[in-house]
Amino acid sequence: SHRHQHKVNLFTFMHYSLLYPTSSPFLTLHVRQWSNVPFFTVPLARAHGKSFAHRSDLRQAKRIVVKLGSAVVTRGDECGLALGRLASIVEQVAMLQNQGREMMIVTSGAVAFGKQRLRHEILLSQSVRQALHSGQNQLKDMSLPVLEARACAAAGQSGLMALYEAMFTQYSTCTAQILVTNLDFHDDQKRRNLKSTLHELLRMNIVPIINTNDAVVPPPEPNSDLQGVNVISIKDNDSLAARLAVEMRADLLIALSDVEGLYDSPPGSDDAKLLDTFYPGDQHSITYGTKSRVGIGGMEAKVKAALWALQGGTSVVIANGTHPKVTGHVITDIVEGKKVGTFFSEVKPAGPTVEQQTEMARSAGRTLASLEPEQRSDIICALADLLTERKDQILSANKKDMEHAVSRLSPAMLKRLSLSSSKLNSLSIGLRQIAVSSQDSVGRVLRKTRVANNLELEQITVPIGVLLVIFESRPDCLPQVSALAIASGNALLLKGGKEAANTNRILHELAQEALSIHGVKDAIQLVSTREEVEDLCRLEKMIDLIIPRGSSQLVRDIQRAAKGIPVLGHSEGICHVYVDHEASVDKAIKIIRDSKCDYPAACNAMETLLVHRELLRTPLFDQIIDMLRTEHVKIHAGPKFASYLTFSPSEVKSLRTEYGDLECCIEVVDSMQEAVDHIHKYGSSHTDVIVTENEDTAEQFLQQLDSACVFWNASSRFADGYRFGLGAEVGISTARIHARGPVGLEGLLTTKWVLRGEGHTAADFSEQGSMTYLHENLPVARVLPGRRTTS
């Protein structure tokens, strides 16, 4: 605890022979020769010697080197420091340090900080002289001399360190400064001294801040970056960080600069793609651009340094540290295993990356969209046949998943995970319905207009593009969504829960087998790598629509993460059944039982029962309560209902609760209008029901209620694509645009405009032009891909 009260500043100069003591009562350090200090090793979380194979393993990193490039530390004018960025970086480093990790910083910035100080001094000096000798009107003619970098470094080192020290003090974290040159690594004794110093600092929970001693370092020699396997020349902070990471047996080196990471061609070029992972054997496929706006190391130097560190057993990530508002907490995100920057790995995965899978799906999806409708229908029918023909294989795989999940999942989730012969038969029937509806989907003409003579405009249906469907514990979702994607000509990327891995694998193989009939096997891809859902949601340039199928928490997480991709779905299924005072007893009992008890885990199950006040203490109300008790439904009383009871059930914690089990809330309302107001306030715009024999009351309810599905005298469980006759659904949407309610085939289509002319120009229709607009509506006919209609 004393380390929070006292600061230790360690200045290790070129020969590392002297340690300047502080006045701290906690630690008295005397001048001594470092060669007499025993080598101290901090125990690590893992045996060092091999770098991490996957990003997710970075969470295990114990000892971390953070390299801050000149572009990260300095302002855009290269004169002075970027204080906002530095504050964010310091906060993240301190947070990781306080988690028990050992953090080291290799920093630039001394030259920029010194340049700012020296310019200020020179300007002040010149302004005073000119004011005395030439008058104020000559101040604008002042020019600054070229400042020598070593002088700037000498002037800036102390100020840079003082700034770091002040910032880290806010987090009760001590720092120490170490200045090095290339010579310090070439001399064995000095190198041992340096390592001992660093180990001692880490042992005392101090963050070493390391920099090249630019005040005395010679100019870098060109093409002297690498000198064999065991030596790397310290010509910049990239090579310094790499050498230091290997010498200190660090688990992770994070190199921050002003680019997002490593691209397969110079950033900014049309075809440049950010590489999520880089493997040593991929060097030949990389084209390097120009170096950073400041500093002496370009991307080529960074890659060489990274590969050298990787060979030495240290994992490396190169990322952008210049836009904290955009990149967020980049350092902590990297340590948490998130897809930030470029991760260097020696282990190349056996299969394609998720980016490659998406490209494959998009390419095959375009071919799928160009097939004849009958061909897409053939594929879906083939998949329907395979579901019944291979049911033994499917059920065997599902049995394995069930055995692994029985001790980990709730009964409701296990029911979702389970498949049966009857479920597979129902799936097969639903797929055949989709096959029929797919005959008239892609390429359908919605509107046809004669804009002018020989100038005709059509609006036609087209696929959305690449869909990403993320689902939990619902393997039956895979063939349903696959069939809808095939029918609509969309490419599909599937990410299922690990609890259904075996079942998903066999179902995906069957889907690809069916697609192979017409050579579009790759149109549907199953993501089976360690990809996190949040990482998939960042592929905004590759994915056109995300459809989550799972818990409300999953949907909310995806909606939050997918900032650049639209999300189709609902975060909650808080469905209401309102029993009016003019309701039929038989209908009310039947509808409530089915809405709550048929499948309590479904998103269209009733969660809140609203009862008209006049029904309290009537036979109908007693029958409802008896039925719910018989079905073992746990009842929670709403505040108003509880006020009518002497001994009430447990009062509800929130009227906005999705139970997903044999539980529900009962609340009392005074009228149909109050029921509508209650649903608008506490509902999720999913599915809501009125039970009444009064047609006028029912129609007002249906018109006033703003939910995706509104029913009269029918169970909420009808809110389903299969029951609506859509064949299947990709989900239920409570969004206000594009698709709403159960989303079937139509919801996976968008439109494009096709204009056919004969040399028409906009100028033809100007005041001086010879043509006029007609805008005549024409009869429409179905358009098959590649064919023109005739008017």
XYZ file of N, CA and C in Angstrom, residues 221-386:
498
model
N 21.090 4.050 -39.593
C 21.707 3.618 -40.843
C 20.655 2.925 -41.695
N 20.578 3.276 -42.979
C 19.584 2.627 -43.833
C 19.887 1.142 -43.993
N 18.806 0.363 -44.126
C 18.903 -1.075 -44.396
C 19.728 -1.830 -43.351
N 19.675 -1.387 -42.108
C 20.404 -2.124 -41.062
C 19.431 -2.628 -40.003
N 18.201 -2.867 -40.435
C 17.165 -3.204 -39.470
C 17.394 -4.562 -38.833
N 17.627 -5.579 -39.655
C 17.814 -6.917 -39.135
C 19.237 -7.386 -39.379
N 19.810 -7.970 -38.368
C 21.175 -8.495 -38.497
C 21.174 -9.939 -38.021
N 20.575 -10.821 -38.820
C 20.537 -12.223 -38.441
C 19.356 -12.530 -37.542
N 19.307 -13.746 -37.092
C 18.159 -14.224 -36.330
C 18.163 -13.683 -34.911
N 19.326 -13.612 -34.287
C 19.395 -13.321 -32.855
C 19.616 -11.854 -32.525
N 19.795 -11.016 -33.524
C 20.102 -9.610 -33.265
C 19.173 -8.735 -34.095
N 18.617 -7.708 -33.483
C 17.858 -6.700 -34.212
C 18.446 -5.349 -33.848
N 18.761 -4.546 -34.858
C 19.394 -3.247 -34.636
C 18.373 -2.255 -34.098
N 18.753 -1.521 -33.059
C 17.843 -0.538 -32.460
C 17.968 0.764 -33.234
N 17.173 0.900 -34.286
C 17.231 2.116 -35.088
C 16.001 2.989 -34.880
N 14.954 2.443 -34.236
C 13.744 3.205 -33.957
C 13.016 2.511 -32.814
N 11.911 3.069 -32.397
C 11.192 2.499 -31.257
C 10.464 1.196 -31.590
N 10.237 0.921 -32.881
C 9.670 -0.381 -33.256
C 10.660 -1.495 -32.932
N 11.892 -1.322 -33.395
C 12.906 -2.344 -33.145
C 13.280 -2.393 -31.661
N 13.252 -1.219 -30.992
C 13.530 -1.194 -29.555
C 12.470 -2.011 -28.804
N 11.205 -1.800 -29.142
C 10.116 -2.507 -28.460
C 10.209 -4.013 -28.706
N 10.541 -4.390 -29.935
C 10.664 -5.817 -30.259
C 11.814 -6.450 -29.486
N 12.950 -5.764 -29.479
C 14.119 -6.304 -28.783
C 13.838 -6.414 -27.280
N 13.220 -5.379 -26.743
C 12.914 -5.355 -25.317
C 11.919 -6.461 -24.947
N 10.891 -6.655 -25.803
C 9.882 -7.670 -25.535
C 10.499 -9.064 -25.483
N 11.417 -9.338 -26.411
C 12.056 -10.654 -26.444
C 13.025 -10.813 -25.270
N 13.810 -9.780 -24.996
C 14.757 -9.843 -23.882
C 14.029 -10.081 -22.556
N 12.869 -9.442 -22.398
C 12.117 -9.538 -21.146
C 11.101 -10.670 -21.168
N 11.117 -11.466 -22.219
C 10.209 -12.614 -22.348
C 8.756 -12.186 -22.156
N 8.394 -11.075 -22.823
C 7.025 -10.553 -22.725
C 6.064 -11.475 -23.468
N 4.831 -11.531 -22.985
C 3.803 -12.337 -23.646
C 3.213 -11.620 -24.848
N 3.157 -10.291 -24.777
C 2.457 -9.529 -25.808
C 3.130 -8.187 -26.034
N 3.277 -7.821 -27.306
C 3.746 -6.499 -27.718
C 2.624 -5.835 -28.499
N 2.146 -4.680 -28.004
C 1.118 -3.900 -28.689
C 1.792 -2.676 -29.287
N 1.847 -2.601 -30.614
C 2.498 -1.484 -31.309
C 1.429 -0.557 -31.860
N 1.303 0.634 -31.292
C 0.286 1.594 -31.711
C 0.893 2.635 -32.636
N 0.207 2.871 -33.764
C 0.654 3.884 -34.725
C -0.581 4.614 -35.250
N -0.478 5.217 -36.443
C -1.605 5.979 -36.978
C -2.320 5.245 -38.104
N -2.124 3.938 -38.230
C -2.877 3.136 -39.197
C -3.621 2.033 -38.447
N -4.703 1.537 -39.048
C -5.556 0.552 -38.373
C -4.845 -0.769 -38.129
N -3.807 -1.026 -38.888
C -3.088 -2.290 -38.796
C -2.349 -2.525 -40.094
N -2.173 -3.758 -40.447
C -1.450 -4.118 -41.661
C -2.438 -4.377 -42.784
N -2.202 -3.763 -43.928
C -3.051 -3.937 -45.094
C -2.314 -4.774 -46.136
N -3.092 -5.393 -47.039
C -2.448 -6.187 -48.082
C -1.895 -5.325 -49.207
N -2.196 -4.017 -49.159
C -1.615 -3.038 -50.077
C -1.629 -1.699 -49.350
N -0.934 -0.666 -49.868
C -0.850 0.593 -49.124
C -2.219 1.126 -48.716
N -2.386 1.505 -47.439
C -3.677 2.047 -46.980
C -4.092 3.241 -47.834
N -5.369 3.302 -48.162
C -5.865 4.380 -49.008
C -6.027 3.962 -50.445
N -5.334 2.907 -50.872
C -5.506 2.421 -52.235
C -6.856 1.709 -52.334
N -7.406 1.636 -53.535
C -8.770 1.154 -53.726
C -8.996 -0.264 -53.210
N -8.018 -1.129 -53.412
C -8.207 -2.542 -53.064
C -7.619 -2.914 -51.715
N -7.182 -1.929 -50.928
C -6.524 -2.229 -49.656
C -7.505 -2.874 -48.683
N -7.093 -3.986 -48.085
C -7.899 -4.690 -47.096
C -7.092 -4.861 -45.817
N -7.723 -4.546 -44.707
C -7.070 -4.715 -43.415
C -6.948 -6.199 -43.106
N -5.746 -6.617 -42.743
C -5.514 -8.015 -42.387
C -5.780 -8.203 -40.905
N -6.721 -9.053 -40.591
C -7.011 -9.348 -39.194
C -5.852 -10.113 -38.562
N -5.313 -11.080 -39.301
C -4.208 -11.900 -38.815
C -3.138 -11.981 -39.892
N -1.894 -11.891 -39.481
C -0.769 -11.963 -40.417
C 0.144 -13.112 -40.008
N 0.516 -13.918 -40.994
C 1.367 -15.074 -40.748
C 2.728 -14.846 -41.406
N 3.793 -15.330 -40.791
C 5.138 -15.079 -41.327
C 5.287 -15.440 -42.798
N 4.592 -16.445 -43.258
C 4.731 -16.854 -44.653
C 4.018 -15.964 -45.636
N 3.283 -14.949 -45.160
C 2.501 -14.086 -46.047
C 3.235 -12.820 -46.466
N 4.507 -12.719 -46.133
C 5.240 -11.477 -46.412
C 5.270 -11.131 -47.896
N 5.321 -12.143 -48.752
C 5.434 -11.898 -50.189
C 4.183 -11.233 -50.769
N 3.045 -11.346 -50.050
C 1.790 -10.806 -50.585
C 1.519 -9.380 -50.121
N 2.482 -8.761 -49.436
C 2.267 -7.431 -48.862
C 3.045 -6.386 -49.657
N 2.354 -5.259 -49.935
C 3.008 -4.106 -50.550
C 3.015 -2.980 -49.527
N 4.176 -2.423 -49.255
C 4.281 -1.397 -48.213
C 4.096 -0.009 -48.805
N 3.451 0.845 -48.013
C 3.276 2.229 -48.417
C 4.350 3.104 -47.808
N 4.050 4.392 -47.725
C 5.014 5.326 -47.148
C 4.984 5.207 -45.640
N 6.028 5.778 -44.999
C 6.102 5.692 -43.545
C 5.126 6.674 -42.918
N 5.021 6.580 -41.588
C 4.126 7.441 -40.817
C 4.474 8.916 -41.061
N 3.497 9.808 -40.727
C 3.727 11.242 -40.932
C 4.869 11.759 -40.077
N 5.153 11.094 -38.966
C 6.280 11.455 -38.109
C 7.014 10.185 -37.756
N 8.163 10.303 -37.143
C 8.920 9.113 -36.767
C 9.806 8.664 -37.915
N 10.638 7.665 -37.638
C 11.588 7.209 -38.655
C 11.292 5.794 -39.107
N 10.247 5.162 -38.539
C 9.918 3.794 -38.918
C 8.643 3.747 -39.730
N 8.654 3.085 -40.875
C 7.447 2.873 -41.656
C 6.837 1.534 -41.311
N 5.786 1.153 -42.077
C 5.117 -0.117 -41.796
C 6.052 -1.300 -42.033
N 6.932 -1.183 -42.999
C 7.863 -2.289 -43.249
C 8.732 -2.544 -42.022
N 9.183 -1.457 -41.374
C 9.985 -1.598 -40.160
C 9.167 -2.227 -39.044
N 7.903 -1.842 -38.972
C 7.036 -2.405 -37.933
C 6.836 -3.904 -38.140
N 6.622 -4.304 -39.391
C 6.401 -5.724 -39.681
C 7.657 -6.528 -39.384
N 8.811 -6.017 -39.779
C 10.070 -6.730 -39.516
C 10.284 -6.888 -38.012
N 10.031 -5.803 -37.279
C 10.193 -5.871 -35.830
C 9.187 -6.848 -35.213
N 7.956 -6.828 -35.710
C 6.918 -7.718 -35.193
C 7.269 -9.180 -35.446
N 7.737 -9.478 -36.651
C 8.101 -10.860 -36.984
C 9.296 -11.321 -36.162
N 10.208 -10.398 -35.892
C 11.375 -10.759 -35.070
C 10.913 -11.094 -33.650
N 9.996 -10.270 -33.111
C 9.473 -10.535 -31.764
C 8.676 -11.837 -31.735
N 7.891 -12.075 -32.794
C 7.091 -13.301 -32.872
C 7.988 -14.529 -32.861
N 9.095 -14.442 -33.602
C 10.044 -15.557 -33.638
C 10.672 -15.781 -32.260
N 10.751 -14.716 -31.488
C 11.314 -14.816 -30.143
C 10.306 -15.256 -29.094
N 9.056 -15.543 -29.507
C 8.063 -16.060 -28.577
C 7.092 -15.038 -28.033
N 7.116 -13.811 -28.569
C 6.204 -12.762 -28.105
C 5.118 -12.515 -29.142
N 3.858 -12.553 -28.729
C 2.754 -12.235 -29.633
C 2.742 -10.734 -29.903
N 2.272 -10.352 -31.094
C 2.305 -8.949 -31.499
C 0.966 -8.548 -32.111
N 0.508 -7.334 -31.766
C -0.646 -6.715 -32.424
C -0.256 -5.301 -32.814
N -0.450 -4.962 -34.093
C -0.244 -3.590 -34.574
C -1.625 -2.967 -34.766
N -1.860 -1.801 -34.156
C -3.188 -1.187 -34.200
C -3.081 0.328 -34.216
N -4.228 0.971 -34.411
C -4.308 2.432 -34.461
C -4.549 2.979 -33.061
N -3.699 3.883 -32.627
C -3.867 4.504 -31.316
C -4.117 5.987 -31.381
N -4.485 6.497 -32.580
C -4.608 7.952 -32.739
C -6.027 8.473 -32.633
N -7.028 7.588 -32.633
C -8.410 8.050 -32.585
C -9.155 7.361 -31.452
N -8.931 7.767 -30.201
C -9.583 7.083 -29.072
C -11.099 7.117 -29.137
N -11.675 8.166 -29.748
C -13.136 8.228 -29.833
C -13.673 7.187 -30.811
N -12.863 6.852 -31.813
C -13.280 5.868 -32.816
C -12.894 4.469 -32.378
N -11.645 4.307 -31.980
C -11.143 2.967 -31.648
C -11.459 2.557 -30.220
N -11.907 3.501 -29.393
C -12.239 3.148 -28.019
C -11.008 2.822 -27.213
N -11.127 1.925 -26.279
C -10.011 1.505 -25.442
C -9.238 0.428 -26.178
N -8.404 0.854 -27.097
C -7.759 -0.082 -28.013
C -6.862 -1.075 -27.281
N -6.132 -0.635 -26.263
C -5.195 -1.521 -25.559
C -5.955 -2.600 -24.793
N -6.953 -2.195 -24.023
C -7.717 -3.179 -23.252
C -8.541 -4.074 -24.167
N -9.019 -3.539 -25.296
C -9.751 -4.365 -26.258
C -8.855 -5.466 -26.817
N -7.605 -5.126 -27.119
C -6.664 -6.118 -27.644
C -6.414 -7.206 -26.608
N -6.193 -6.794 -25.370
C -5.912 -7.773 -24.314
C -7.137 -8.658 -24.056
N -8.329 -8.135 -24.302
C -9.547 -8.935 -24.134
C -9.807 -9.852 -25.313
N -8.930 -9.792 -26.327
C -9.062 -10.697 -27.471
C -9.961 -10.195 -28.577
N -10.352 -8.917 -28.531
C -11.235 -8.385 -29.562
C -10.464 -8.146 -30.852
N -11.215 -8.105 -31.968
C -10.590 -7.931 -33.278
C -10.229 -6.468 -33.489
N -9.044 -6.117 -33.057
C -8.541 -4.756 -33.230
C -7.167 -4.868 -33.867
N -6.950 -4.114 -34.951
C -5.641 -4.128 -35.591
C -5.319 -5.469 -36.235
N -4.013 -5.699 -36.420
C -3.524 -6.934 -37.039
C -2.784 -7.767 -36.005
N -3.201 -8.999 -35.862
C -2.612 -9.947 -34.920
C -1.617 -10.827 -35.670
N -0.405 -10.916 -35.163
C 0.636 -11.738 -35.781
C 0.619 -13.118 -35.131
N 0.487 -14.140 -35.948
C 0.386 -15.496 -35.416
C 1.238 -16.453 -36.249
N 1.844 -17.400 -35.570
C 2.622 -18.432 -36.252
C 1.756 -19.621 -36.647
N 0.530 -19.675 -36.118
C -0.359 -20.810 -36.373
C -1.415 -20.403 -37.392
N -1.334 -20.971 -38.565
C -2.292 -20.665 -39.619
C -3.464 -21.639 -39.508
N -4.710 -21.117 -39.484
C -5.854 -22.025 -39.338
C -6.000 -22.942 -40.543
N -6.570 -24.122 -40.288
C -6.723 -25.105 -41.354
C -7.740 -24.635 -42.392
N -8.821 -24.005 -41.951
C -9.866 -23.566 -42.863
C -9.757 -22.092 -43.193
N -10.713 -21.575 -43.976
C -10.698 -20.155 -44.339
C -11.040 -19.268 -43.149
N -10.598 -18.020 -43.183
C -10.964 -17.049 -42.159
C -12.417 -16.634 -42.387
N -13.003 -15.961 -41.400
C -14.391 -15.543 -41.547
C -14.515 -14.513 -42.665
N -13.493 -13.691 -42.872
C -13.526 -12.741 -43.987
C -13.533 -13.479 -45.324
N -12.709 -14.532 -45.425
C -12.686 -15.322 -46.656
C -14.010 -16.054 -46.857
N -14.588 -16.556 -45.758
C -15.892 -17.213 -45.865
C -16.955 -16.243 -46.383
N -16.897 -14.996 -45.900
C -17.877 -14.001 -46.339
C -17.714 -13.690 -47.822
N -16.472 -13.577 -48.274
C -16.220 -13.332 -49.697
C -16.718 -14.503 -50.539
N -16.462 -15.717 -50.078
C -16.922 -16.904 -50.799
C -18.445 -16.933 -50.870
N -19.086 -16.599 -49.753
C -20.549 -16.595 -49.717
C -21.119 -15.543 -50.659
N -20.519 -14.340 -50.665
C -21.026 -13.277 -51.531
C -20.913 -13.668 -53.006
N -19.765 -14.225 -53.365
C -19.557 -14.625 -54.767
C -20.562 -15.696 -55.186
N -20.704 -16.741 -54.365
C -21.646 -17.814 -54.684
C -23.085 -17.315 -54.592
N -23.348 -16.356 -53.686
C -24.687 -15.805 -53.546
C -25.144 -15.072 -54.794
N -24.226 -14.392 -55.457
C -24.588 -13.713 -56.710
C -24.975 -14.720 -57.784
N -24.275 -15.845 -57.812
C -24.646 -16.907 -58.756
C -26.003 -17.486 -58.383
N -26.225 -17.684 -57.079
C -27.504 -18.203 -56.604
C -28.655 -17.291 -57.029
N -28.464 -15.976 -56.901
C -29.505 -15.015 -57.262
C -29.809 -15.040 -58.761
N -28.835 -15.440 -59.578
C -29.021 -15.449 -61.032
C -29.637 -16.749 -61.541
N -29.816 -17.741 -60.652
C -30.432 -19.001 -61.076
C -31.908 -18.788 -61.405
N -32.458 -19.707 -62.179
C -33.897 -19.683 -62.432
C -34.629 -20.006 -61.123
N -35.845 -19.486 -60.954
C -36.601 -19.789 -59.731
C -36.781 -21.287 -59.505
N -36.976 -22.026 -60.581
C -37.145 -23.476 -60.451
C -35.895 -24.135 -59.888
N -34.737 -23.612 -60.226
C -33.483 -24.186 -59.726
C -33.329 -23.932 -58.229
N -33.666 -22.716 -57.785
C -33.622 -22.445 -56.345
C -34.628 -23.312 -55.603
N -35.783 -23.527 -56.221
C -36.794 -24.390 -55.616
C -36.297 -25.830 -55.513
N -35.577 -26.288 -56.525
C -34.998 -27.644 -56.505
C -34.054 -27.821 -55.316
N -33.246 -26.804 -55.070
C -32.276 -26.872 -53.969
C -33.006 -27.009 -52.625
N -34.065 -26.204 -52.445
C -34.807 -26.238 -51.181
C -35.498 -27.588 -51.000
N -36.085 -28.122 -52.065
C -36.740 -29.436 -51.983
C -35.720 -30.533 -51.672
N -34.536 -30.410 -52.236
C -33.480 -31.389 -51.950
C -33.092 -31.340 -50.477
N -33.012 -30.128 -49.906
C -32.699 -29.990 -48.486
C -33.821 -30.580 -47.632
N -35.076 -30.360 -48.037
C -36.215 -30.929 -47.313
C -36.143 -32.459 -47.307
N -35.765 -33.047 -48.446
C -35.619 -34.506 -48.532
C -34.504 -35.003 -47.617
N -33.388 -34.272 -47.600
C -32.230 -34.697 -46.797
C -32.543 -34.680 -45.300
